[in-house]
């Protein structure tokens, strides 16, 4: 099956629909936003605000909701800091939860999906431990860049919805400090994490586990179809997380912190900290400086996600038999292989010739990329822009196998977008991320960020439409 990227934004009216409270008071705790000295609008997602009917808010209204966090009409009041646990670098941590964010609102999008607006950097909560509840402005800018790039590359990701600079200075051990701060809001297809299930299993709360399984099936997967809802939900999550693994690899993306509290039950990628895009196809490329073992390095991401699914299965054992869970868990490698092949062919823009031939093509491309003579984005860009796919003689020798396999293929899109005329691919390597941030830090110059977002969105358009 050809890969189908997530939906495009559309237009709808504001449709509040608070469902989280049906799960009772053990799912989250009332939270209060911090009282920030300033509210300066730095980013408003003008693609996605219309999709939840918030595009007509004035700037003042926007800042009231996404800087001061005044509740949206008929929505959560107060917001809820969600409870969860998680395995962090494989060690179980029962002390975490929303420590610098909360679920601010729930509302329907243009496809009637139940969406969450969740915050990061909005102040301390019951779960902050020793943290300050804040997000650095650099962290917010990095999250904008990651989410825009992933969306363009067809990865199922949360959207950065709003960034408001708060006028506060924060201290960080790993950034020049004091540093500017921001309150960020993300638009996400839910905030139920594997860690949410782990916490409920830890507390042996069978009733809530049943309720949460039903909630996820109803709101994210079209409702229960069988007499074994936990196994059914696990099958959905396994399929979607396998797709996520395939998408990360195709994008050359390294999330950096694939802990179970950062994995959404919908398989939507979210929570961007020390992420990076690897320039070359380098299996050991690691994003987080504190990931000393390379646990979450580029090529180990599918394995890390599979391991996380095993933790979900283990939590679901509270209310389900193990056999169907284990059976589903074993489907992951194949599901991942299929998802990776489909996504890679989508990015190449070639017509599918069935799984086996597609897989052989991807293996040949990977072999060429593994020689590390060509950046990943350059490779895709050059193929996508070519008038004629059949030019194997122009290829470097490491891509000879790829060239002979691709020569006979058809295109699935026309390379007629102006984006493809650019000599350079749109990448997101660390030097550029730092230089976009430095323009803001040194001169308060936001134009490199705006230009980059425009270029990324043009690439996304070209990949989707030709
Ligand atoms: P993360 O690695 O960003 O997914 O965060 C892991 C946990 O630490 C979550 O429970 C966060 O809410 C919490 N956390 C991270 N940074 C802060 C902070 N500055 N203040 C309070 N809690 C934080
Ligand atoms: Mg997190």
Short mmCIF file of C-alpha atoms and ligand atoms in Angstrom, two decimals:
data_model
loop_
_atom_site.label_atom_id
_atom_site.label_comp_id
_atom_site.label_asym_id
_atom_site.label_seq_id
_atom_site.Cartn_x
_atom_site.Cartn_y
_atom_site.Cartn_z
CA UNK A 1 0.00 0.00 0.00
CA UNK A 2 1.38 3.45 -0.78
CA UNK A 3 2.12 5.56 2.26
CA UNK A 4 -0.56 8.08 3.11
CA UNK A 5 0.70 11.03 5.11
CA UNK A 6 -1.46 12.55 7.81
CA UNK A 7 -4.25 14.86 6.90
CA UNK A 8 -3.89 18.43 5.74
CA UNK A 9 -5.34 21.21 7.82
CA UNK A 10 -8.84 22.38 6.94
CA UNK A 11 -11.32 24.88 8.23
CA UNK A 12 -13.92 24.34 10.92
CA UNK A 13 -15.78 26.16 13.68
CA UNK A 14 -14.59 25.96 17.28
CA UNK A 15 -16.06 22.76 18.77
CA UNK A 16 -15.12 22.27 22.43
CA UNK A 17 -15.47 18.69 23.64
CA UNK A 18 -14.01 17.95 27.07
CA UNK A 19 -13.76 14.17 27.44
CA UNK A 20 -10.79 13.70 29.76
CA UNK A 21 -12.90 14.33 32.87
CA UNK A 22 -14.94 11.19 32.12
CA UNK A 23 -11.86 9.32 33.39
CA UNK A 24 -12.32 10.68 36.91
CA UNK A 25 -9.97 12.55 39.18
CA UNK A 26 -7.07 10.09 39.12
CA UNK A 27 -6.13 10.97 35.52
CA UNK A 28 -4.85 14.46 36.35
CA UNK A 29 -4.70 17.24 38.89
CA UNK A 30 -5.98 20.81 38.69
CA UNK A 31 -3.17 23.15 37.72
CA UNK A 32 -2.72 26.92 37.70
CA UNK A 33 -0.73 28.76 35.05
CA UNK A 34 2.18 30.94 36.15
CA UNK A 35 1.69 34.68 36.21
CA UNK A 36 4.23 35.80 33.62
CA UNK A 37 5.61 39.36 33.52
CA UNK A 38 5.18 39.65 29.74
CA UNK A 39 3.28 37.97 26.92
CA UNK A 40 4.95 38.44 23.54
CA UNK A 41 3.54 36.44 20.66
CA UNK A 42 6.38 34.71 18.83
CA UNK A 43 4.63 32.00 16.83
CA UNK A 44 1.04 31.29 15.91
CA UNK A 45 0.35 28.26 13.74
CA UNK A 46 -1.60 29.81 10.89
CA UNK A 47 -1.97 26.45 9.14
CA UNK A 48 -3.57 24.62 12.05
CA UNK A 49 -5.43 27.31 14.01
CA UNK A 50 -8.25 27.14 11.44
CA UNK A 51 -8.46 23.36 11.87
CA UNK A 52 -9.73 23.79 15.40
CA UNK A 53 -11.71 26.97 14.72
CA UNK A 54 -9.36 29.37 16.50
CA UNK A 55 -8.11 31.31 13.48
CA UNK A 56 -10.34 34.28 14.12
CA UNK A 57 -8.96 35.10 17.57
CA UNK A 58 -7.44 38.57 17.76
CA UNK A 59 -3.84 38.77 18.96
CA UNK A 60 -5.10 39.98 22.34
CA UNK A 61 -7.49 37.03 22.64
CA UNK A 62 -4.73 34.66 21.52
CA UNK A 63 -2.41 35.96 24.25
CA UNK A 64 -5.15 35.70 26.84
CA UNK A 65 -5.62 32.02 25.99
CA UNK A 66 -2.08 30.94 25.08
CA UNK A 67 -0.03 33.31 27.25
CA UNK A 68 -2.25 33.78 30.31
CA UNK A 69 -4.09 30.49 29.78
CA UNK A 70 -7.55 31.87 30.40
CA UNK A 71 -9.80 28.89 29.63
CA UNK A 72 -11.36 28.64 26.19
CA UNK A 73 -15.17 28.85 26.12
CA UNK A 74 -16.87 25.71 27.50
CA UNK A 75 -13.52 24.07 27.98
CA UNK A 76 -11.35 22.75 30.82
CA UNK A 77 -11.38 25.02 33.86
CA UNK A 78 -9.02 24.57 35.57
CA UNK A 79 -6.56 22.80 33.26
CA UNK A 80 -5.26 19.38 34.31
CA UNK A 81 -1.66 18.32 34.91
CA UNK A 82 -1.86 14.74 33.72
CA UNK A 83 -0.56 11.86 35.80
CA UNK A 84 1.80 9.31 34.36
CA UNK A 85 4.89 7.24 35.10
CA UNK A 86 7.52 6.07 32.70
CA UNK A 87 10.66 4.16 31.91
CA UNK A 88 13.40 6.73 31.45
CA UNK A 89 16.40 5.19 29.71
CA UNK A 90 14.93 1.86 30.81
CA UNK A 91 14.66 2.75 34.50
CA UNK A 92 11.14 2.94 35.90
CA UNK A 93 10.33 6.35 37.36
CA UNK A 94 7.12 6.60 39.41
CA UNK A 95 7.72 10.27 40.28
CA UNK A 96 6.96 12.01 37.01
CA UNK A 97 3.80 13.51 35.48
CA UNK A 98 3.09 16.86 33.79
CA UNK A 99 5.74 18.88 35.63
CA UNK A 100 5.79 21.93 33.40
CA UNK A 101 2.63 21.65 31.40
CA UNK A 102 -1.03 20.73 31.49
CA UNK A 103 -3.91 19.73 29.32
CA UNK A 104 -5.45 23.10 28.50
CA UNK A 105 -8.35 22.25 26.22
CA UNK A 106 -10.01 19.50 24.17
CA UNK A 107 -11.74 20.23 20.92
CA UNK A 108 -12.70 18.71 17.58
CA UNK A 109 -10.72 19.35 14.43
CA UNK A 110 -11.94 19.67 10.84
CA UNK A 111 -12.08 15.87 10.58
CA UNK A 112 -13.95 15.57 13.88
CA UNK A 113 -10.92 14.09 15.59
CA UNK A 114 -10.71 14.75 19.34
CA UNK A 115 -7.66 16.97 19.74
CA UNK A 116 -5.81 18.26 22.80
CA UNK A 117 -4.17 21.58 23.36
CA UNK A 118 -1.39 20.86 25.86
CA UNK A 119 1.21 23.22 27.25
CA UNK A 120 4.91 23.21 28.00
CA UNK A 121 6.54 25.85 30.18
CA UNK A 122 3.25 27.16 31.64
CA UNK A 123 4.36 26.91 35.28
CA UNK A 124 4.90 24.43 38.08
CA UNK A 125 2.41 21.72 38.95
CA UNK A 126 2.02 19.05 41.58
CA UNK A 127 4.48 16.98 39.49
CA UNK A 128 7.31 19.50 39.09
CA UNK A 129 9.61 17.93 41.70
CA UNK A 130 12.64 20.27 41.78
CA UNK A 131 11.97 21.71 38.32
CA UNK A 132 10.97 25.31 37.66
CA UNK A 133 8.02 24.46 35.38
CA UNK A 134 9.54 26.60 32.64
CA UNK A 135 10.59 26.11 29.02
CA UNK A 136 13.44 28.06 27.45
CA UNK A 137 12.67 30.13 24.39
CA UNK A 138 15.35 28.15 22.58
CA UNK A 139 13.54 24.94 23.51
CA UNK A 140 10.34 26.39 22.06
CA UNK A 141 12.07 27.49 18.83
CA UNK A 142 13.61 24.04 18.49
CA UNK A 143 10.17 22.45 18.93
CA UNK A 144 8.75 24.66 16.16
CA UNK A 145 11.55 23.58 13.82
CA UNK A 146 11.20 19.88 14.64
CA UNK A 147 7.43 19.78 14.26
CA UNK A 148 7.36 21.79 11.03
CA UNK A 149 10.07 19.63 9.47
CA UNK A 150 8.46 16.37 10.54
CA UNK A 151 5.06 17.44 9.29
CA UNK A 152 6.57 18.33 5.91
CA UNK A 153 8.30 14.94 5.73
CA UNK A 154 5.00 13.19 6.28
CA UNK A 155 5.68 12.11 9.88
CA UNK A 156 2.66 11.88 12.17
CA UNK A 157 3.57 14.57 14.69
CA UNK A 158 2.02 16.98 17.15
CA UNK A 159 1.93 20.56 15.87
CA UNK A 160 3.47 23.53 17.59
CA UNK A 161 0.39 25.70 17.99
CA UNK A 162 1.65 28.76 19.84
CA UNK A 163 4.81 30.18 21.39
CA UNK A 164 4.56 33.17 23.73
CA UNK A 165 7.71 34.68 25.21
CA UNK A 166 7.14 35.31 28.91
CA UNK A 167 9.72 37.93 29.86
CA UNK A 168 11.25 35.60 32.44
CA UNK A 169 14.84 34.37 32.55
CA UNK A 170 15.54 30.72 33.35
CA UNK A 171 18.66 28.97 34.54
CA UNK A 172 19.72 25.81 32.74
CA UNK A 173 22.76 23.61 33.20
CA UNK A 174 23.03 22.83 29.51
CA UNK A 175 22.29 26.20 27.87
CA UNK A 176 23.98 29.57 28.34
CA UNK A 177 22.08 31.02 31.32
CA UNK A 178 20.14 33.01 32.33
CA UNK A 179 18.13 32.48 29.17
CA UNK A 180 14.83 33.72 27.76
CA UNK A 181 11.69 31.68 28.45
CA UNK A 182 8.46 30.82 26.69
CA UNK A 183 5.10 29.17 27.18
CA UNK A 184 4.36 26.82 24.34
CA UNK A 185 1.09 25.14 23.34
CA UNK A 186 0.95 22.04 21.21
CA UNK A 187 -1.94 20.64 19.23
CA UNK A 188 -1.94 16.90 19.55
CA UNK A 189 -4.08 13.88 18.83
CA UNK A 190 -4.31 13.13 22.54
CA UNK A 191 -1.85 13.14 25.43
CA UNK A 192 -2.36 9.57 26.63
CA UNK A 193 1.08 8.03 26.90
CA UNK A 194 2.35 4.50 27.43
CA UNK A 195 3.38 5.90 30.82
CA UNK A 196 -0.27 6.72 31.58
CA UNK A 197 -1.07 3.00 31.38
CA UNK A 198 2.04 2.15 33.37
CA UNK A 199 0.96 4.37 36.25
CA UNK A 200 -2.50 2.79 36.37
CA UNK A 201 -0.97 -0.70 36.31
CA UNK A 202 1.45 0.30 39.07
CA UNK A 203 -1.51 1.38 41.18
CA UNK A 204 -3.42 -1.78 40.22
CA UNK A 205 -6.47 0.32 39.34
CA UNK A 206 -8.37 -2.14 37.14
CA UNK A 207 -11.45 0.02 36.84
CA UNK A 208 -9.50 3.00 35.52
CA UNK A 209 -7.54 0.75 33.16
CA UNK A 210 -10.79 -0.50 31.63
CA UNK A 211 -12.02 3.08 31.36
CA UNK A 212 -8.82 4.33 29.77
CA UNK A 213 -8.76 1.51 27.21
CA UNK A 214 -12.35 2.31 26.24
CA UNK A 215 -11.54 6.05 26.10
CA UNK A 216 -8.62 5.46 23.72
CA UNK A 217 -10.56 3.08 21.50
CA UNK A 218 -13.56 5.41 21.33
CA UNK A 219 -11.71 8.64 20.71
CA UNK A 220 -8.66 7.54 18.74
CA UNK A 221 -9.50 4.27 17.03
CA UNK A 222 -13.16 4.35 16.07
CA UNK A 223 -14.51 2.35 19.03
CA UNK A 224 -14.17 -1.23 20.27
CA UNK A 225 -14.97 -3.97 17.77
CA UNK A 226 -14.31 -7.10 19.82
CA UNK A 227 -14.74 -8.62 23.25
CA UNK A 228 -11.09 -7.99 24.13
CA UNK A 229 -10.68 -4.21 24.06
CA UNK A 230 -7.21 -4.16 25.68
CA UNK A 231 -5.82 -6.50 23.01
CA UNK A 232 -7.57 -4.47 20.36
CA UNK A 233 -6.08 -1.22 21.59
CA UNK A 234 -2.66 -2.84 21.77
CA UNK A 235 -2.93 -3.95 18.13
CA UNK A 236 -3.81 -0.40 17.07
CA UNK A 237 -0.97 1.11 19.08
CA UNK A 238 1.53 -1.43 17.75
CA UNK A 239 0.58 -0.67 14.17
CA UNK A 240 0.79 3.09 14.66
CA UNK A 241 4.04 3.02 16.64
CA UNK A 242 5.59 0.80 13.93
CA UNK A 243 4.59 3.45 11.39
CA UNK A 244 6.22 6.07 13.55
CA UNK A 245 9.46 4.06 13.61
CA UNK A 246 9.41 3.81 9.81
CA UNK A 247 8.72 7.52 9.51
CA UNK A 248 11.57 8.54 11.84
CA UNK A 249 14.03 6.45 9.85
CA UNK A 250 12.87 7.80 6.49
CA UNK A 251 13.12 11.36 7.79
CA UNK A 252 16.61 10.79 9.25
CA UNK A 253 15.16 11.98 12.54
CA UNK A 254 16.53 11.12 15.95
CA UNK A 255 14.02 11.97 18.69
CA UNK A 256 16.59 11.63 21.43
CA UNK A 257 14.39 10.66 24.39
CA UNK A 258 12.18 7.71 23.48
CA UNK A 259 11.09 7.10 27.06
CA UNK A 260 7.70 5.50 27.60
CA UNK A 261 6.26 8.77 28.93
CA UNK A 262 7.06 10.37 25.58
CA UNK A 263 5.19 7.80 23.48
CA UNK A 264 1.59 8.63 22.62
CA UNK A 265 -0.94 5.77 22.43
CA UNK A 266 -1.96 7.16 19.02
CA UNK A 267 1.57 6.73 17.65
CA UNK A 268 1.82 10.46 17.11
CA UNK A 269 5.31 11.79 17.72
CA UNK A 270 5.62 14.52 20.35
CA UNK A 271 7.77 16.17 23.00
CA UNK A 272 10.91 17.44 21.33
CA UNK A 273 13.95 18.02 23.52
CA UNK A 274 17.46 17.18 22.32
CA UNK A 275 16.30 15.95 18.86
CA UNK A 276 18.50 16.09 15.76
CA UNK A 277 18.34 15.13 12.12
CA UNK A 278 21.31 12.99 11.12
CA UNK A 279 23.04 14.44 8.04
CA UNK A 280 24.34 11.05 6.90
CA UNK A 281 22.86 7.58 7.17
CA UNK A 282 24.80 6.92 10.35
CA UNK A 283 23.29 4.17 12.51
CA UNK A 284 25.07 5.27 15.73
CA UNK A 285 24.17 8.95 15.39
CA UNK A 286 22.92 10.04 18.83
CA UNK A 287 20.93 13.18 19.61
CA UNK A 288 21.06 13.59 23.40
CA UNK A 289 24.46 14.39 24.90
CA UNK A 290 23.36 12.48 28.03
CA UNK A 291 22.58 9.30 26.06
CA UNK A 292 26.00 7.84 26.77
CA UNK A 293 25.15 4.32 25.63
CA UNK A 294 23.51 5.43 22.39
CA UNK A 295 20.31 3.75 23.57
CA UNK A 296 18.17 6.02 21.40
CA UNK A 297 20.61 6.48 18.50
CA UNK A 298 19.29 6.68 14.93
CA UNK A 299 19.16 3.00 14.01
CA UNK A 300 18.07 1.76 17.45
CA UNK A 301 14.85 3.76 17.42
CA UNK A 302 12.66 0.95 16.02
CA UNK A 303 14.03 -1.37 18.70
CA UNK A 304 13.44 1.28 21.41
CA UNK A 305 9.85 1.74 20.27
CA UNK A 306 9.31 -2.02 20.23
CA UNK A 307 10.63 -2.22 23.78
CA UNK A 308 8.25 0.54 24.80
CA UNK A 309 5.34 -1.40 23.33
CA UNK A 310 6.39 -4.37 25.47
CA UNK A 311 5.99 -2.10 28.51
CA UNK A 312 2.51 -1.15 27.32
CA UNK A 313 1.65 -4.85 26.95
CA UNK A 314 2.93 -5.46 30.42
CA UNK A 315 0.72 -2.66 31.83
CA UNK A 316 -2.33 -3.96 29.95
CA UNK A 317 -1.79 -7.37 31.58
CA UNK A 318 -3.65 -5.87 34.54
CA UNK A 319 -6.88 -6.51 32.66
CA UNK A 320 -5.92 -8.73 29.69
CA UNK A 321 -4.49 -12.17 28.93
CA UNK A 322 -0.93 -12.21 27.74
CA UNK A 323 -1.26 -14.46 24.66
CA UNK A 324 -2.88 -11.99 22.25
CA UNK A 325 -0.61 -9.22 23.51
CA UNK A 326 2.52 -11.27 22.88
CA UNK A 327 1.23 -12.30 19.48
CA UNK A 328 0.73 -8.66 18.53
CA UNK A 329 4.09 -7.63 19.93
CA UNK A 330 5.70 -10.15 17.60
CA UNK A 331 4.14 -8.46 14.57
CA UNK A 332 6.16 -5.31 15.20
CA UNK A 333 9.31 -6.08 13.16
CA UNK A 334 7.30 -6.89 10.05
CA UNK A 335 4.98 -3.93 10.53
CA UNK A 336 8.01 -1.69 10.94
CA UNK A 337 9.67 -3.08 7.78
CA UNK A 338 6.53 -2.45 5.77
CA UNK A 339 6.01 1.04 7.18
CA UNK A 340 9.63 2.02 6.52
CA UNK A 341 9.51 0.79 2.92
CA UNK A 342 6.23 2.55 2.22
CA UNK A 343 7.31 5.83 3.74
CA UNK A 344 10.70 5.76 1.99
CA UNK A 345 9.05 5.17 -1.41
CA UNK A 346 6.64 8.03 -0.68
CA UNK A 347 9.56 10.36 -0.01
CA UNK A 348 11.27 9.16 -3.19
CA UNK A 349 8.09 9.84 -5.12
CA UNK A 350 8.02 6.53 -6.98
CA UNK A 351 5.04 4.38 -7.85
CA UNK A 352 4.82 1.25 -5.71
CA UNK A 353 5.56 -2.01 -7.51
CA UNK A 354 4.51 -4.21 -4.62
CA UNK A 355 6.21 -4.73 -1.30
CA UNK A 356 9.10 -6.96 -2.34
CA UNK A 357 10.31 -4.82 -5.22
CA UNK A 358 9.83 -1.69 -3.14
CA UNK A 359 11.82 -3.18 -0.29
CA UNK A 360 14.67 -4.13 -2.64
CA UNK A 361 14.76 -0.54 -3.89
CA UNK A 362 14.91 0.81 -0.34
CA UNK A 363 17.66 -1.65 0.63
CA UNK A 364 19.68 -0.50 -2.39
CA UNK A 365 19.16 3.16 -1.47
CA UNK A 366 20.16 2.45 2.13
CA UNK A 367 23.32 0.73 0.91
CA UNK A 368 24.26 3.83 -1.08
CA UNK A 369 23.46 6.17 1.80
CA UNK A 370 25.44 4.02 4.25
CA UNK A 371 28.61 4.88 2.28
CA UNK A 372 28.16 8.37 3.80
CA UNK A 373 29.18 10.22 0.66
CA UNK A 374 25.77 11.86 0.23
CA UNK A 375 23.58 13.60 2.78
CA UNK A 376 20.20 11.95 3.23
CA UNK A 377 18.24 15.07 2.22
CA UNK A 378 20.48 15.65 -0.81
CA UNK A 379 19.83 12.12 -1.99
CA UNK A 380 16.06 12.50 -1.85
CA UNK A 381 16.13 16.02 -3.27
CA UNK A 382 18.20 15.08 -6.30
CA UNK A 383 15.95 12.18 -7.15
CA UNK A 384 12.75 14.08 -6.64
CA UNK A 385 13.78 16.99 -8.86
CA UNK A 386 15.13 14.94 -11.77
CA UNK A 387 13.16 15.25 -15.03
CA UNK A 388 13.88 11.66 -15.83
CA UNK A 389 14.39 8.95 -13.24
CA UNK A 390 16.43 6.79 -15.59
CA UNK A 391 19.87 8.31 -15.28
CA UNK A 392 21.85 5.57 -13.55
CA UNK A 393 25.05 6.61 -15.34
CA UNK A 394 25.04 9.91 -13.41
CA UNK A 395 25.14 8.13 -10.08
CA UNK A 396 28.05 7.56 -7.77
CA UNK A 397 29.11 3.89 -7.77
CA UNK A 398 27.65 3.23 -4.30
CA UNK A 399 24.20 3.95 -5.75
CA UNK A 400 24.65 1.65 -8.79
CA UNK A 401 22.22 -0.98 -7.48
CA UNK A 402 19.68 1.69 -6.67
CA UNK A 403 20.08 3.22 -10.13
CA UNK A 404 19.46 -0.02 -11.96
CA UNK A 405 16.38 -0.76 -9.87
CA UNK A 406 14.88 2.67 -10.21
CA UNK A 407 15.47 3.17 -13.92
CA UNK A 408 12.30 1.36 -14.93
CA UNK A 409 9.99 2.93 -12.41
CA UNK A 410 7.23 5.47 -12.75
CA UNK A 411 6.76 8.58 -10.67
CA UNK A 412 3.98 9.04 -8.18
CA UNK A 413 4.20 12.82 -8.41
CA UNK A 414 5.33 15.37 -10.95
CA UNK A 415 8.47 17.33 -10.10
CA UNK A 416 6.86 20.57 -11.19
CA UNK A 417 6.88 22.47 -7.92
CA UNK A 418 9.16 25.48 -7.72
CA UNK A 419 10.54 23.99 -4.55
CA UNK A 420 12.43 21.33 -6.53
CA UNK A 421 14.20 24.01 -8.57
CA UNK A 422 16.18 25.00 -5.48
CA UNK A 423 19.76 23.79 -5.78
CA UNK A 424 19.93 22.89 -2.11
CA UNK A 425 17.62 20.54 -0.24
CA UNK A 426 15.76 21.84 2.78
CA UNK A 427 17.60 20.19 5.68
CA UNK A 428 17.57 20.69 9.42
CA UNK A 429 21.08 20.04 10.59
CA UNK A 430 22.37 21.31 13.90
CA UNK A 431 24.48 24.19 12.51
CA UNK A 432 21.43 25.73 10.90
CA UNK A 433 19.28 25.20 13.99
CA UNK A 434 21.94 26.99 16.05
CA UNK A 435 22.28 29.84 13.58
CA UNK A 436 18.49 30.38 13.51
CA UNK A 437 18.56 30.52 17.30
CA UNK A 438 21.64 32.79 17.39
CA UNK A 439 19.89 35.38 15.22
CA UNK A 440 17.11 35.49 17.82
CA UNK A 441 19.45 35.43 20.82
CA UNK A 442 21.91 38.01 19.50
CA UNK A 443 19.73 40.42 17.50
CA UNK A 444 16.15 39.43 18.24
CA UNK A 445 16.00 38.72 14.52
CA UNK A 446 13.15 36.29 13.83
CA UNK A 447 13.43 36.45 10.05
CA UNK A 448 15.70 33.38 9.59
CA UNK A 449 13.11 31.34 11.53
CA UNK A 450 10.24 32.66 9.39
CA UNK A 451 12.15 32.02 6.17
CA UNK A 452 13.01 28.54 7.26
CA UNK A 453 9.39 27.74 8.12
CA UNK A 454 8.33 28.98 4.71
CA UNK A 455 10.89 26.81 2.97
CA UNK A 456 9.94 23.77 5.04
CA UNK A 457 6.27 24.28 4.23
CA UNK A 458 7.11 24.59 0.52
CA UNK A 459 8.95 21.30 0.72
CA UNK A 460 5.95 19.72 2.45
CA UNK A 461 3.68 21.01 -0.28
CA UNK A 462 6.01 19.68 -2.99
CA UNK A 463 6.21 16.26 -1.35
CA UNK A 464 2.45 16.03 -0.99
CA UNK A 465 1.39 17.49 -4.31
CA UNK A 466 4.21 17.48 -6.82
P1 LIG B 1 10.81 15.21 29.40
O1 LIG B 1 12.16 14.57 29.38
O2 LIG B 1 10.77 16.62 28.88
O3 LIG B 1 9.79 14.36 28.75
O4 LIG B 1 10.43 15.37 30.94
C1 LIG B 1 10.42 14.30 31.85
C2 LIG B 1 9.69 14.73 33.10
O5 LIG B 1 10.36 15.82 33.75
C3 LIG B 1 8.27 15.19 32.88
O6 LIG B 1 7.52 14.76 33.97
C4 LIG B 1 8.40 16.69 32.87
O7 LIG B 1 7.21 17.32 33.22
C5 LIG B 1 9.50 16.92 33.89
N1 LIG B 1 10.22 18.17 33.66
C6 LIG B 1 11.16 18.41 32.70
N2 LIG B 1 11.62 19.67 32.80
C7 LIG B 1 10.97 20.26 33.83
C8 LIG B 1 11.00 21.55 34.44
N3 LIG B 1 11.82 22.52 33.99
N4 LIG B 1 10.19 21.78 35.48
C9 LIG B 1 9.38 20.84 35.97
N5 LIG B 1 9.31 19.59 35.44
C10 LIG B 1 10.09 19.29 34.39
MG1 LIG B 2 8.04 14.31 28.14
#
